[in-house]
Amino acid sequence: MKKTTPCFGIVIFLLCIGARAEMPNEPAEMSLDARLSPSGHWSAFTGGNASTPPMGWNSWNAFRTEVDEGKVMGAAKTIVDSGLAKKGYRYINIDDGWWLKRRQSDDRIVIRTSIFPSADLGEKRDTSFRPFVERIHNMGLKAGIYTDVGRNACSQVWDLHSPNLPEGSTAEREVGLWNHLPGDIALFFEEWGFDYVKVDACGIADYSASKEFVSEFDYQSFEPLIVRGDLPSTDVAAVEGLYRNLSATLGRSNPDNDYILSICTWGTANVRSWGKNHGNLWRTSEDIRNSWDSMLHVFDSAVTRALFAGPGNWNDPDMLYIGHGDFDEDHLTEAKSHFALWSVIAAPLMIGFDLRNAPQSLLNIWGAEEIIAVNQDPAGNQGVLAYDGENAQVIVKSLQNSSEKAVLLFNRSAEATRVTLHASDLNMRADTPVSLRNLWTRKDQYRFVGEKIFQLAPHESLIFKATGDRQLKDGIYLSEIPGRINVAVDGVDTLGLDPKAHRRLSLKHNPERSGSAYRQHYPGFGGPRVNASPYGDSITLDGEEYRNGIGVLANSRLEVKALGQFDELSVFVGIDGNTPGGKAKVEFVIYGDGEEITSTSAEGVKSEPRMLRADVRNVDVIELVARQVGDGSSPVIVAWADAVLDLKDK
Ligand code: GLA
């Protein structure tokens, strides 16, 4: 364990003891064999109330720290009066800026009552959000609060001129959870009655002794656990440990399970891989800004991560910026694309606009019922890239009703472009008609056989619900149900930064800028993908490309929620032709509820793909294990290709 505070001198030594006490016990590092052993159950985080992506409003993108009660209640009122509440927007979330200080006599946080007057309990000499939360609850809504996993918050670093920064002594300004976890969580959830918490991480990232503002404003320094832009210096295990502890504490404070944990480490510290083990949503990127290239950047950080999302756990590419900058009233094409993209990748839908003054044109976007229905589809499958071109992308989201898919055709560029939709992109037959319903106009619009070409205006997207005859009449591809797959072990043994999540934007995409400043800073590269190999190539076994399948590294274990609904799993397995080097051998094993059902012997690189058939009748959780045998270079890329689950009760 890396230490978290430099320990010099007696005073700081005592602080160090406090700091260490806060550090969670890390689970002992498990051996690879143990990690690849079947768990026999679904092991992602199942706590909290997020069976579909959370929807609501958050103060940050509209007001930064200049939030106040009138603004928040105004948003809540519009959410109800405009009908957005009935369409699913429920959470009214206060972001940074609400706190005044941590009272030293009893460690309780004092609310800034000048901006939240109802929190002033007057003669009781205390402050409480209870009256505010009750008003929100009485409107049929739920309430969310914001904090930081470290001692201090993000505004104290990034909004130095804010009028709403915590005040007082160094200790009074330590408003974060560090050393105060059980007390603060009990205050937020048990006393005040909140239903949602967003937990930021600047306190463990930005307060190193070398930063000028730290001494200038007399903050206690903190040796960063997250070193921004420097993965090797980031203590991934310690960061995960803090959120693991937090998650357990929240569970204890919420016996009714009616809560949501939003993890906010901006895609760093490998959260894109472990967020689903501890929380309901986790940010996959840095903050969204109100520009087209920022929106693309944060979208790219989530779009390849379908296997990490599903009911209860969601990739969070950050809140909506609709209404501002490149997505304002004069840019409805861009605003609509932003909304449709978030919907099709099952991202949380958090409005970030001053709703006291919302024009109808924007309310129509947030309120587009049939697009919300795509986002909120109960199967919880995140959309998957079916085509990923230079200018255009096609994203397909499998819906609960297996003869329907949502499909988004998206023009990233500032030029008109053409894109072709193939029936096969939808896993539908190419010889019978496919119908497309336009989800903005809510009209059945097209019918085609085989393929159809579309012309897209700059930045335009078209979103349809497609209905047609399935390619598989009596079964479903595993790749059509990513929401039912948990990546228990991803096979990544050396963390790498994801170069695909920072596409450098050309002038063509963004005529006003000469390129973007986005760097690669999100670990998780090499994680499993749907219908692609882990580094983004086509799944290839023995020279043949497979359109359907899961591409993953060897030494991985995937859990599939079968729920006794299938008869048989059939799948082609082998080492993917994109694997560098030629000596590796891998064995593939399929388990049902912890018992081995079938396996291959060790397969070499040039072996023909092997077909495995597993009887999965009455199996709750299927596990797919690919284990590298003997020596050989790594990483070894493997595939579970054309994996088909036969449906019972055909
Ligand atoms: C970070 C988060 C933002 C917001 C601010 C508040 O930057 O990523 O979403 O909460 O902090 O200061």
XYZ file of C-alpha atoms and ligand atoms in Angstrom:
662
model
C 0.000 0.000 0.000
C 1.328 3.356 -0.977
C 1.197 5.819 1.895
C -1.164 8.693 1.520
C 0.316 11.489 3.570
C 3.945 12.365 3.993
C 4.739 11.724 7.667
C 7.137 14.266 9.057
C 7.074 15.585 12.614
C 4.770 14.742 15.419
C 1.712 16.761 14.363
C 1.651 15.387 10.885
C 2.411 11.945 12.246
C -0.899 12.042 14.110
C -2.663 13.136 10.950
C -1.040 10.235 9.173
C -2.510 7.810 11.627
C -5.904 9.282 10.825
C -5.235 8.997 7.129
C -4.185 5.388 7.417
C -7.214 4.553 9.501
C -9.349 5.721 6.581
C -7.595 3.512 4.078
C -9.682 0.415 3.481
C -8.320 -3.036 3.981
C -7.503 -4.226 0.545
C -8.665 -7.725 -0.251
C -5.633 -9.972 -0.440
C -4.515 -10.245 -4.050
C -6.179 -13.401 -5.387
C -4.208 -15.818 -7.516
C -5.130 -16.029 -11.175
C -6.391 -19.566 -10.669
C -8.715 -18.398 -7.933
C -9.983 -15.500 -10.034
C -10.680 -17.790 -12.974
C -12.554 -20.292 -10.813
C -16.291 -20.068 -11.389
C -18.104 -17.906 -8.853
C -21.391 -19.707 -9.439
C -23.246 -16.415 -9.178
C -23.580 -12.922 -10.624
C -20.838 -10.930 -8.910
C -21.375 -7.325 -10.115
C -22.814 -4.796 -7.639
C -26.543 -5.337 -7.166
C -27.291 -2.703 -4.515
C -29.127 0.545 -5.122
C -32.081 1.581 -7.229
C -30.892 1.797 -10.823
C -32.431 -1.030 -12.786
C -32.596 1.417 -15.713
C -30.254 4.393 -16.285
C -30.974 7.141 -13.720
C -32.839 10.170 -15.098
C -33.144 13.615 -13.611
C -31.574 17.031 -13.256
C -28.263 18.202 -11.787
C -27.241 21.758 -10.955
C -23.646 21.660 -12.195
C -23.835 22.270 -15.955
C -26.349 25.064 -15.413
C -24.894 26.873 -12.403
C -21.523 25.418 -11.354
C -21.192 26.343 -7.655
C -23.746 29.131 -7.915
C -26.583 26.856 -7.098
C -29.377 27.897 -4.736
C -32.677 26.654 -3.450
C -34.774 28.773 -5.840
C -32.897 27.443 -8.857
C -33.206 23.830 -7.705
C -36.884 24.087 -6.765
C -37.500 25.866 -10.081
C -35.992 22.914 -11.911
C -38.081 20.473 -9.868
C -41.239 22.454 -10.631
C -40.565 22.463 -14.369
C -39.773 18.747 -14.290
C -43.232 18.139 -12.835
C -45.217 20.831 -14.702
C -43.780 20.051 -18.130
C -44.570 16.352 -17.813
C -40.901 15.325 -17.744
C -41.421 13.687 -14.337
C -44.065 11.396 -15.794
C -41.606 10.452 -18.503
C -39.056 9.218 -15.947
C -37.019 12.246 -14.784
C -36.974 11.745 -11.030
C -33.701 12.766 -9.419
C -33.139 16.415 -8.494
C -29.465 16.540 -7.663
C -27.488 19.287 -5.957
C -23.849 19.315 -7.082
C -20.871 21.138 -5.558
C -21.380 24.448 -3.689
C -23.950 23.577 -1.001
C -21.724 23.346 2.048
C -20.500 26.021 4.425
C -18.123 24.089 6.681
C -17.532 21.070 8.865
C -18.417 22.037 12.455
C -15.531 21.097 14.703
C -17.555 20.450 17.857
C -19.332 17.421 16.396
C -17.924 16.985 12.857
C -21.322 17.629 11.250
C -21.453 19.481 7.966
C -23.145 22.852 8.057
C -25.214 23.803 5.008
C -24.779 27.246 3.448
C -28.163 28.599 4.492
C -27.700 31.866 2.596
C -28.393 29.836 -0.563
C -30.532 27.070 1.009
C -32.678 29.047 3.478
C -34.984 26.157 4.292
C -31.968 24.363 5.787
C -31.739 26.932 8.588
C -33.160 25.381 11.742
C -32.771 28.692 13.555
C -32.886 28.330 17.286
C -31.719 24.725 17.119
C -28.402 26.069 15.881
C -28.238 23.388 13.272
C -28.824 23.055 9.564
C -30.690 20.300 7.796
C -31.701 19.423 4.269
C -34.648 17.466 5.619
C -37.265 20.192 4.829
C -35.849 20.590 1.302
C -35.777 16.842 0.674
C -39.326 16.501 1.957
C -40.536 19.147 -0.457
C -38.861 17.286 -3.303
C -40.371 13.995 -2.122
C -43.802 15.575 -1.847
C -43.538 16.499 -5.513
C -43.108 12.795 -6.287
C -39.390 13.256 -6.982
C -36.153 12.060 -5.404
C -33.225 14.100 -4.166
C -29.480 13.818 -4.666
C -26.441 15.299 -2.949
C -22.760 15.650 -3.804
C -19.554 14.998 -1.896
C -15.926 13.950 -2.363
C -14.112 10.807 -1.312
C -11.118 12.861 -0.103
C -10.872 15.655 2.466
C -11.654 18.454 0.059
C -13.822 19.009 -2.978
C -13.330 19.902 -6.624
C -14.584 23.489 -6.336
C -11.833 24.166 -3.804
C -9.315 23.484 -6.589
C -11.099 24.414 -9.773
C -13.480 27.228 -8.788
C -11.182 29.314 -6.641
C -13.204 32.478 -7.165
C -16.531 30.934 -6.321
C -18.566 32.765 -3.667
C -19.684 29.378 -2.345
C -16.489 27.672 -1.229
C -16.398 26.100 2.233
C -15.245 28.579 4.857
C -13.211 28.694 8.040
C -10.112 26.952 9.323
C -8.306 24.226 7.411
C -10.255 21.564 9.300
C -13.579 23.370 8.849
C -13.021 23.441 5.107
C -12.518 19.649 5.007
C -16.025 18.825 3.879
C -15.245 15.542 2.102
C -15.801 11.989 3.304
C -12.191 11.303 4.306
C -12.186 10.203 7.954
C -15.914 11.016 8.164
C -17.456 8.325 5.999
C -20.048 6.639 8.260
C -21.080 9.922 9.880
C -21.556 11.829 6.623
C -23.392 8.995 4.906
C -25.742 8.609 7.878
C -26.308 12.393 7.831
C -27.134 12.459 4.103
C -29.310 9.353 3.935
C -30.703 8.663 7.407
C -31.117 12.210 8.768
C -31.653 14.296 5.670
C -33.316 11.583 3.573
C -31.409 11.868 0.294
C -31.785 9.135 -2.310
C -28.692 9.628 -4.458
C -25.074 10.617 -3.927
C -22.425 11.619 -6.436
C -18.967 11.091 -4.981
C -16.177 13.031 -6.623
C -12.445 12.470 -6.221
C -10.535 15.761 -6.410
C -9.649 15.343 -2.739
C -7.500 12.333 -3.598
C -6.169 13.815 -6.838
C -5.394 17.503 -6.614
C -4.006 18.384 -3.180
C -0.359 17.414 -3.499
C 2.100 19.470 -1.429
C 3.662 20.763 -4.640
C 0.527 22.690 -5.663
C 0.746 26.385 -4.912
C -2.893 26.811 -3.962
C -2.514 24.143 -1.268
C -0.109 26.260 0.771
C -1.621 29.543 -0.341
C -5.069 28.593 0.995
C -3.724 26.489 3.813
C -5.148 23.116 2.819
C -3.755 19.947 4.298
C -1.736 18.353 1.537
C -2.573 14.872 0.289
C -0.220 12.721 -1.735
C -2.464 11.956 -4.687
C -3.860 8.461 -5.128
C -5.034 9.548 -8.584
C -2.256 11.241 -10.489
C -4.003 12.890 -13.397
C -2.550 11.830 -16.732
C -0.110 9.423 -15.048
C -1.478 5.912 -14.785
C 1.650 4.214 -13.361
C 1.685 6.655 -10.428
C -2.021 6.223 -9.743
C -2.817 3.808 -6.915
C -5.667 1.962 -8.597
C -6.187 -0.544 -5.770
C -6.379 2.189 -3.121
C -8.901 4.218 -5.144
C -11.051 1.167 -5.747
C -10.750 0.300 -2.045
C -12.133 3.701 -1.027
C -15.188 3.288 -3.249
C -15.635 -0.322 -2.103
C -15.802 0.904 1.512
C -18.121 3.727 0.584
C -20.440 1.354 -1.238
C -20.616 -0.971 1.778
C -21.329 1.986 4.093
C -24.109 3.229 1.832
C -25.703 -0.201 1.816
C -25.743 -0.189 5.618
C -27.353 3.273 5.725
C -30.026 2.267 3.208
C -31.724 -0.935 4.283
C -34.610 -0.170 1.880
C -32.102 -0.210 -1.017
C -33.605 3.030 -2.383
C -30.352 4.807 -3.193
C -27.957 5.439 -6.030
C -24.169 5.670 -5.901
C -22.603 7.737 -8.676
C -18.809 7.291 -8.785
C -16.943 10.272 -10.210
C -13.276 9.539 -10.896
C -13.503 10.822 -14.495
C -12.472 7.546 -16.167
C -9.178 7.436 -14.244
C -7.823 4.724 -11.923
C -9.335 1.982 -14.104
C -12.839 2.845 -12.873
C -14.186 1.953 -16.310
C -13.454 -1.672 -15.340
C -14.269 -1.807 -11.598
C -17.040 0.820 -11.273
C -19.688 -1.841 -11.859
C -18.452 -3.784 -8.826
C -19.265 -1.010 -6.368
C -21.663 1.535 -7.829
C -24.655 2.229 -10.039
C -22.875 4.572 -12.438
C -19.300 5.641 -12.906
C -17.903 8.454 -14.995
C -15.946 7.117 -17.977
C -14.291 10.432 -18.854
C -13.291 13.913 -17.827
C -16.024 16.562 -17.601
C -18.179 17.218 -20.622
C -18.001 20.768 -21.959
C -20.498 22.540 -24.154
C -18.623 21.841 -27.382
C -19.166 19.231 -30.094
C -15.678 17.764 -29.784
C -16.008 17.414 -26.006
C -19.321 15.621 -26.471
C -17.719 13.217 -28.979
C -14.794 12.638 -26.650
C -16.871 11.653 -23.638
C -19.164 9.559 -25.831
C -16.119 7.678 -27.179
C -15.054 6.872 -23.621
C -18.243 4.865 -23.062
C -19.373 3.512 -26.434
C -17.042 0.524 -26.506
C -17.883 -0.536 -22.934
C -21.243 -2.266 -23.427
C -20.157 -5.351 -21.492
C -19.671 -3.293 -18.325
C -23.229 -1.914 -18.290
C -26.532 -3.562 -17.505
C -29.473 -3.247 -15.130
C -28.052 -1.734 -11.926
C -24.715 -0.564 -13.372
C -24.187 2.096 -16.045
C -21.318 3.715 -17.904
C -21.610 7.466 -17.322
C -20.175 9.685 -20.064
C -21.308 12.676 -17.924
C -24.426 14.807 -17.789
C -26.283 16.278 -20.735
C -25.126 19.680 -21.951
C -28.245 20.327 -23.995
C -29.193 24.016 -23.924
C -25.651 25.377 -23.866
C -22.984 26.287 -26.429
C -22.913 23.883 -29.370
C -26.153 22.309 -28.077
C -28.258 25.409 -27.499
C -31.576 26.423 -29.047
C -29.835 27.492 -32.237
C -28.159 24.094 -32.605
C -31.027 21.669 -32.346
C -29.413 19.175 -34.731
C -26.467 18.884 -32.341
C -28.694 18.875 -29.253
C -30.807 16.072 -30.725
C -27.733 14.035 -31.615
C -26.355 14.444 -28.072
C -29.655 13.198 -26.618
C -30.048 10.293 -29.032
C -26.450 9.170 -28.469
C -26.883 9.113 -24.675
C -30.149 7.242 -25.087
C -28.796 4.538 -27.340
C -25.779 3.796 -25.138
C -27.991 3.553 -22.037
C -26.281 6.512 -20.395
C -27.865 8.261 -17.409
C -30.025 11.175 -18.608
C -29.259 14.120 -16.331
C -30.477 17.485 -17.575
C -28.005 20.319 -16.908
C -29.987 23.419 -17.815
C -31.751 26.235 -15.929
C -35.217 24.791 -16.288
C -36.934 27.929 -15.004
C -36.397 29.298 -18.492
C -36.511 26.283 -20.742
C -37.702 26.849 -24.309
C -40.212 24.383 -25.697
C -37.756 23.290 -28.395
C -35.434 21.897 -25.698
C -38.238 20.464 -23.567
C -39.277 18.547 -26.682
C -35.823 16.969 -26.883
C -35.593 15.904 -23.227
C -39.191 14.745 -23.442
C -38.969 12.646 -26.610
C -40.879 9.685 -25.234
C -39.936 7.009 -27.709
C -36.255 7.886 -27.394
C -36.487 7.840 -23.600
C -38.092 4.410 -23.956
C -34.991 3.227 -25.820
C -32.774 4.510 -22.997
C -35.021 3.004 -20.325
C -35.636 -0.326 -22.041
C -35.761 -2.845 -19.180
C -33.298 -5.265 -20.776
C -30.603 -2.665 -20.081
C -28.450 -3.506 -23.099
C -26.077 -0.713 -24.036
C -25.929 0.003 -27.770
C -23.027 -1.478 -29.715
C -21.132 -0.075 -32.705
C -22.213 -1.929 -35.826
C -20.245 0.400 -38.086
C -17.435 2.715 -37.017
C -16.356 4.874 -39.928
C -14.273 8.017 -40.105
C -17.351 10.251 -40.332
C -20.305 8.066 -39.562
C -21.218 5.481 -36.983
C -24.085 3.033 -36.669
C -25.032 2.009 -33.129
C -27.510 -0.772 -32.435
C -29.228 -1.316 -29.092
C -30.957 -4.634 -28.445
C -34.319 -4.186 -26.783
C -36.346 -6.362 -24.464
C -38.563 -7.405 -27.361
C -36.060 -9.449 -29.336
C -37.622 -8.726 -32.723
C -36.963 -5.014 -32.260
C -33.739 -3.000 -32.155
C -33.063 0.680 -31.713
C -30.596 1.964 -34.287
C -28.800 5.284 -34.460
C -27.115 6.500 -37.634
C -24.739 9.260 -36.625
C -22.715 11.783 -38.588
C -19.811 12.924 -36.383
C -18.494 15.247 -39.057
C -19.265 18.766 -40.250
C -19.856 17.487 -43.810
C -22.897 15.763 -45.233
C -22.246 12.045 -45.361
C -23.814 8.773 -46.496
C -24.215 5.721 -44.380
C -25.667 2.305 -45.162
C -27.769 0.328 -42.743
C -27.683 -3.443 -43.322
C -30.336 -5.811 -42.029
C -27.435 -7.884 -40.699
C -26.364 -4.957 -38.464
C -29.664 -5.581 -36.712
C -29.295 -9.372 -36.647
C -32.297 -9.392 -38.952
C -32.881 -11.381 -42.132
C -31.750 -9.769 -45.362
C -34.486 -11.331 -47.509
C -37.587 -10.086 -45.710
C -38.592 -6.473 -44.992
C -37.293 -4.457 -42.076
C -39.487 -1.533 -40.942
C -38.087 1.616 -39.424
C -40.022 3.883 -37.110
C -38.622 7.389 -36.741
C -38.410 7.969 -33.001
C -38.387 11.772 -33.218
C -41.484 12.082 -35.415
C -43.015 8.903 -33.940
C -44.034 7.761 -37.419
C -43.334 4.529 -39.254
C -41.111 5.860 -41.993
C -39.268 3.252 -44.086
C -39.325 -0.370 -45.136
C -36.356 -1.963 -46.801
C -35.006 -5.353 -47.736
C -31.305 -6.095 -47.241
C -29.883 -2.611 -46.908
C -30.747 1.043 -47.123
C -28.607 4.102 -47.743
C -29.177 7.279 -45.720
C -27.933 10.791 -46.280
C -27.023 12.608 -43.070
C -26.595 16.372 -42.710
C -23.556 17.632 -40.755
C -23.757 16.416 -37.119
C -27.131 14.848 -37.795
C -28.338 11.602 -36.353
C -31.351 9.499 -37.238
C -32.798 7.232 -34.647
C -35.210 4.432 -35.482
C -36.858 1.457 -33.962
C -36.332 -1.403 -36.391
C -38.690 -4.345 -36.592
C -38.048 -7.395 -38.746
C -37.518 -11.127 -38.893
C -34.673 -12.222 -36.685
C -31.704 -14.065 -38.225
C -32.031 -16.577 -35.404
C -35.584 -17.727 -35.158
C -35.275 -19.732 -31.969
C -32.242 -18.278 -30.326
C -30.341 -15.176 -29.444
C -26.716 -14.239 -29.952
C -24.818 -13.654 -26.741
C -23.748 -10.386 -28.345
C -27.400 -9.281 -28.337
C -27.600 -9.344 -24.533
C -24.556 -7.445 -23.221
C -26.670 -6.266 -20.259
C -26.725 -9.874 -19.045
C -22.949 -10.301 -19.146
C -20.652 -9.389 -16.268
C -16.944 -9.080 -16.928
C -15.756 -10.850 -13.780
C -12.105 -11.010 -14.934
C -11.099 -9.010 -18.005
C -7.733 -10.653 -18.735
C -5.894 -7.309 -18.796
C -2.721 -7.895 -16.799
C -0.917 -4.642 -17.532
C -3.137 -1.593 -17.557
C -2.933 0.466 -20.707
C -4.511 3.740 -21.793
C -7.263 3.551 -24.362
C -6.179 5.327 -27.542
C -9.626 4.894 -29.102
C -11.289 7.110 -26.525
C -9.619 10.293 -27.598
C -9.993 10.384 -31.371
C -8.092 13.396 -32.479
C -10.533 15.501 -34.374
C -9.626 16.631 -37.819
C -10.413 20.039 -39.255
C -13.114 18.343 -41.244
C -14.957 17.404 -38.062
C -14.421 20.661 -36.400
C -13.713 23.493 -38.814
C -13.286 26.103 -36.123
C -10.557 24.330 -34.236
C -7.231 23.068 -35.337
C -7.505 19.830 -33.421
C -8.303 18.955 -29.898
C -6.287 18.840 -26.738
C -7.681 15.518 -25.601
C -5.100 13.095 -24.357
C -5.348 9.402 -23.761
C -6.122 9.033 -20.130
C -8.622 6.289 -19.622
C -7.320 2.859 -18.663
C -9.287 -0.220 -19.623
C -7.802 -0.753 -23.083
C -7.957 -4.413 -24.020
C -11.197 -4.941 -22.116
C -13.725 -7.265 -23.746
C -15.860 -5.986 -26.603
C -19.084 -6.988 -28.285
C -18.677 -7.922 -31.967
C -15.034 -6.797 -31.983
C -11.748 -7.988 -30.606
C -10.482 -6.163 -27.491
C -8.328 -3.731 -29.457
C -11.102 -2.931 -31.895
C -10.380 -5.257 -34.841
C -12.856 -7.732 -36.292
C -13.167 -11.028 -34.486
C -11.097 -13.444 -36.595
C -10.711 -17.192 -36.071
C -8.560 -19.221 -38.449
C -8.737 -16.504 -41.098
C -12.502 -16.153 -40.944
C -14.225 -13.012 -39.655
C -17.185 -13.350 -37.324
C -19.759 -10.568 -37.099
C -21.178 -11.798 -33.807
C -19.293 -12.638 -30.690
C -17.373 -11.473 -27.685
C -13.699 -10.600 -28.169
C -11.676 -10.857 -24.961
C -8.155 -11.491 -23.720
C -7.183 -14.906 -22.390
C -7.218 -15.417 -18.614
C -10.682 -13.962 -18.440
C -13.992 -14.998 -16.957
C -17.406 -13.762 -18.064
C -20.627 -14.365 -16.145
C -23.870 -14.617 -18.123
C -27.257 -14.202 -16.430
C -29.138 -17.100 -18.021
C -31.910 -17.299 -15.414
C -32.890 -20.760 -16.555
C -34.310 -19.322 -19.802
C -32.143 -21.210 -22.297
C -31.617 -24.808 -23.380
C -28.219 -24.796 -24.982
C -25.237 -22.558 -25.604
C -23.284 -23.224 -28.795
C -20.150 -21.251 -29.568
C -17.000 -21.258 -31.677
C -13.887 -20.659 -29.622
C -10.263 -20.124 -30.454
C -7.311 -17.776 -30.405
C -8.045 -14.675 -32.449
C -5.849 -14.107 -35.512
C -5.065 -10.596 -34.242
C -2.941 -12.105 -31.450
C 0.705 -11.133 -31.789
C 3.244 -14.017 -31.564
C 2.487 -17.644 -32.258
C 3.089 -19.917 -29.291
C 0.159 -19.364 -26.989
C -2.270 -22.079 -26.026
C -5.639 -21.474 -24.437
C -8.286 -23.765 -22.999
C -11.928 -22.787 -22.935
C -14.329 -23.946 -20.238
C -18.080 -23.377 -19.877
C -19.583 -23.640 -16.392
C -23.198 -23.701 -15.271
C -23.881 -22.514 -11.725
C -20.299 -23.238 -10.768
C -20.039 -26.747 -12.307
C -18.034 -27.468 -15.443
C -20.301 -28.360 -18.368
C -17.838 -28.653 -21.211
C -14.337 -27.590 -22.236
C -11.716 -27.757 -24.953
C -8.182 -29.018 -24.663
C -5.470 -26.380 -25.036
C -5.905 -24.766 -28.438
C -2.971 -23.234 -30.323
C -2.933 -20.114 -32.469
C -3.433 -21.816 -35.799
C -5.981 -24.365 -34.590
C -9.320 -24.450 -36.309
C -12.000 -22.928 -34.121
C -13.607 -25.497 -31.876
C -17.332 -25.667 -31.410
C -18.586 -26.121 -27.880
C -22.138 -27.075 -27.028
C -23.290 -26.748 -23.438
C -26.556 -27.975 -22.015
C -27.656 -24.980 -19.940
C -31.178 -26.042 -19.027
C -32.065 -24.684 -15.571
C -28.752 -22.863 -15.319
C -28.889 -19.475 -13.607
C -25.371 -18.233 -14.285
C -23.228 -19.475 -17.163
C -19.515 -18.717 -16.933
C -17.109 -18.564 -19.847
C -13.473 -19.015 -18.909
C -10.529 -18.733 -21.291
C -7.311 -19.825 -19.579
C -3.857 -19.515 -21.069
C -1.888 -22.737 -20.675
C 1.895 -22.964 -20.451
C 4.161 -20.166 -21.564
C 3.821 -17.956 -24.555
C 3.676 -14.261 -24.953
C 0.736 -12.179 -23.848
C -1.677 -10.626 -24.470
C -3.490 -13.473 -26.140
C -6.723 -12.463 -27.826
C -9.514 -15.016 -27.905
C -13.107 -15.081 -29.070
C -16.405 -16.576 -28.099
C -17.729 -16.283 -31.641
C -21.219 -16.844 -33.010
C -22.271 -17.698 -29.455
C -25.942 -18.649 -29.620
C -28.289 -19.278 -26.727
C -31.233 -21.428 -27.756
C -34.474 -20.162 -26.332
C -36.784 -22.365 -24.381
C -40.485 -22.441 -25.261
C -39.855 -21.671 -28.925
C -15.859 17.578 -10.983
C -16.963 16.703 -11.555
C -18.079 17.577 -12.099
C -18.611 18.481 -10.990
C -17.476 19.292 -10.376
C -17.912 20.027 -9.123
O -15.219 18.290 -11.967
O -16.457 15.874 -12.549
O -19.108 16.786 -12.638
O -19.248 17.700 -10.018
O -16.388 18.462 -10.011
O -16.875 20.811 -8.603
